[in-house]
Amino acid sequence: MHDLLLIAVIAFVTLLTRYLPFLVFKNKSYPVIEYLGDVLPYAIMAMLVVYCLRSVDLLSGNHSICEIIGVGSVILLHLLKRNTLLSIIGGTVIYMLCVQIIFI
């Protein structure tokens, strides 16, 4: 019983945090919120790229070739297709093939 109650409380709090902005900002439009909605996705993606590549040593042999190929393939796919999901999946597949097959 304790576990079910705990799950119910966690589910309620999760739903509350999801719906609270819609309840608070019903039909109001705030320029700051619109600005953050436009800017944050790009900022988050840039931070994730920096976080993922922070430990890559570009000067140590061929250890960073797969990372460069992966990032380059994501950029190329996105410039060609303009599809974020395709770019991420394609870059991940190319990186994993490079790591698992080419550079064992």
mmCIF file of C-alpha atoms in Angstrom:
data_model
loop_
_atom_site.group_PDB
_atom_site.id
_atom_site.type_symbol
_atom_site.label_atom_id
_atom_site.label_comp_id
_atom_site.label_asym_id
_atom_site.label_seq_id
_atom_site.Cartn_x
_atom_site.Cartn_y
_atom_site.Cartn_z
ATOM 1 C CA MET A 1 0.000 0.000 0.000
ATOM 2 C CA HIS A 2 2.857 2.344 0.830
ATOM 3 C CA ASP A 3 4.393 1.834 -2.612
ATOM 4 C CA LEU A 4 1.129 2.618 -4.412
ATOM 5 C CA LEU A 5 0.658 5.776 -2.372
ATOM 6 C CA LEU A 6 4.217 6.828 -3.131
ATOM 7 C CA ILE A 7 3.719 6.241 -6.867
ATOM 8 C CA ALA A 8 0.436 8.188 -6.792
ATOM 9 C CA VAL A 9 2.063 11.172 -5.067
ATOM 10 C CA ILE A 10 4.994 11.165 -7.492
ATOM 11 C CA ALA A 11 2.609 10.950 -10.471
ATOM 12 C CA PHE A 12 0.514 13.825 -9.115
ATOM 13 C CA VAL A 13 3.542 16.044 -8.532
ATOM 14 C CA THR A 14 4.853 15.244 -12.006
ATOM 15 C CA LEU A 15 1.515 16.132 -13.605
ATOM 16 C CA LEU A 16 1.284 19.273 -11.497
ATOM 17 C CA THR A 17 4.686 20.491 -12.678
ATOM 18 C CA ARG A 18 3.668 19.786 -16.288
ATOM 19 C CA TYR A 19 0.317 21.603 -16.137
ATOM 20 C CA LEU A 20 1.131 24.413 -13.703
ATOM 21 C CA PRO A 21 2.572 26.793 -16.350
ATOM 22 C CA PHE A 22 -0.607 26.416 -18.427
ATOM 23 C CA LEU A 23 -2.750 27.158 -15.397
ATOM 24 C CA VAL A 24 -0.698 30.170 -14.297
ATOM 25 C CA PHE A 25 -0.194 31.757 -17.733
ATOM 26 C CA LYS A 26 -3.663 30.945 -19.144
ATOM 27 C CA ASN A 27 -4.127 33.327 -22.071
ATOM 28 C CA LYS A 28 -1.370 35.766 -21.268
ATOM 29 C CA SER A 29 1.605 36.207 -23.527
ATOM 30 C CA TYR A 30 4.850 37.294 -21.914
ATOM 31 C CA PRO A 31 7.742 38.382 -24.153
ATOM 32 C CA VAL A 32 10.308 36.823 -21.807
ATOM 33 C CA ILE A 33 8.607 33.406 -21.990
ATOM 34 C CA GLU A 34 8.377 33.613 -25.788
ATOM 35 C CA TYR A 35 12.039 34.613 -25.987
ATOM 36 C CA LEU A 36 13.093 31.697 -23.781
ATOM 37 C CA GLY A 37 10.989 29.340 -25.893
ATOM 38 C CA ASP A 38 12.858 30.512 -28.988
ATOM 39 C CA VAL A 39 16.368 30.521 -27.515
ATOM 40 C CA LEU A 40 16.527 27.668 -24.987
ATOM 41 C CA PRO A 41 16.380 24.686 -27.391
ATOM 42 C CA TYR A 42 19.479 25.904 -29.234
ATOM 43 C CA ALA A 43 21.282 26.764 -25.996
ATOM 44 C CA ILE A 44 20.526 23.345 -24.521
ATOM 45 C CA MET A 45 21.783 21.568 -27.651
ATOM 46 C CA ALA A 46 24.984 23.634 -27.611
ATOM 47 C CA MET A 47 25.549 22.825 -23.933
ATOM 48 C CA LEU A 48 25.018 19.110 -24.624
ATOM 49 C CA VAL A 49 27.572 19.188 -27.452
ATOM 50 C CA VAL A 50 30.122 20.931 -25.231
ATOM 51 C CA TYR A 51 29.407 18.483 -22.393
ATOM 52 C CA CYS A 52 29.799 15.444 -24.662
ATOM 53 C CA LEU A 53 32.998 16.675 -26.295
ATOM 54 C CA ARG A 54 34.655 18.103 -23.155
ATOM 55 C CA SER A 55 36.981 15.132 -22.682
ATOM 56 C CA VAL A 56 37.943 14.673 -26.343
ATOM 57 C CA ASP A 57 41.655 15.219 -26.893
ATOM 58 C CA LEU A 58 42.152 16.449 -30.444
ATOM 59 C CA LEU A 59 45.919 16.060 -30.311
ATOM 60 C CA SER A 60 46.199 12.413 -29.275
ATOM 61 C CA GLY A 61 46.388 10.178 -32.320
ATOM 62 C CA ASN A 62 43.184 8.904 -33.875
ATOM 63 C CA HIS A 63 41.080 8.906 -30.701
ATOM 64 C CA SER A 64 39.002 11.910 -31.732
ATOM 65 C CA ILE A 65 38.420 10.938 -35.362
ATOM 66 C CA CYS A 66 35.129 9.198 -34.568
ATOM 67 C CA GLU A 67 33.850 12.208 -32.635
ATOM 68 C CA ILE A 68 34.757 14.571 -35.471
ATOM 69 C CA ILE A 69 33.091 12.263 -38.018
ATOM 70 C CA GLY A 70 29.984 11.980 -35.820
ATOM 71 C CA VAL A 71 29.615 15.719 -35.259
ATOM 72 C CA GLY A 72 30.342 16.418 -38.918
ATOM 73 C CA SER A 73 27.718 13.926 -40.039
ATOM 74 C CA VAL A 74 25.116 15.503 -37.740
ATOM 75 C CA ILE A 75 25.888 18.953 -39.153
ATOM 76 C CA LEU A 76 25.830 17.694 -42.745
ATOM 77 C CA LEU A 77 22.593 15.743 -42.299
ATOM 78 C CA HIS A 78 20.915 18.702 -40.655
ATOM 79 C CA LEU A 79 22.021 21.107 -43.377
ATOM 80 C CA LEU A 80 20.784 18.730 -46.079
ATOM 81 C CA LYS A 81 17.521 17.442 -44.585
ATOM 82 C CA ARG A 82 16.559 19.987 -41.877
ATOM 83 C CA ASN A 83 15.237 17.129 -39.747
ATOM 84 C CA THR A 84 16.504 17.147 -36.173
ATOM 85 C CA LEU A 85 15.528 13.568 -35.370
ATOM 86 C CA LEU A 86 17.134 12.244 -38.554
ATOM 87 C CA SER A 87 20.285 14.245 -37.838
ATOM 88 C CA ILE A 88 20.626 12.928 -34.287
ATOM 89 C CA ILE A 89 19.862 9.305 -35.165
ATOM 90 C CA GLY A 90 22.036 9.387 -38.290
ATOM 91 C CA GLY A 91 24.967 10.947 -36.455
ATOM 92 C CA THR A 92 24.652 8.437 -33.631
ATOM 93 C CA VAL A 93 24.572 5.493 -36.046
ATOM 94 C CA ILE A 94 27.583 6.790 -37.972
ATOM 95 C CA TYR A 95 29.512 7.407 -34.732
ATOM 96 C CA MET A 96 28.698 3.940 -33.364
ATOM 97 C CA LEU A 97 29.661 2.271 -36.652
ATOM 98 C CA CYS A 98 32.922 4.197 -36.590
ATOM 99 C CA VAL A 99 33.673 3.192 -32.997
ATOM 100 C CA GLN A 100 32.525 -0.443 -33.227
ATOM 101 C CA ILE A 101 33.663 -1.429 -36.729
ATOM 102 C CA ILE A 102 36.327 0.911 -38.084
ATOM 103 C CA PHE A 103 38.302 1.812 -34.947
ATOM 104 C CA ILE A 104 38.073 -1.270 -32.763
#
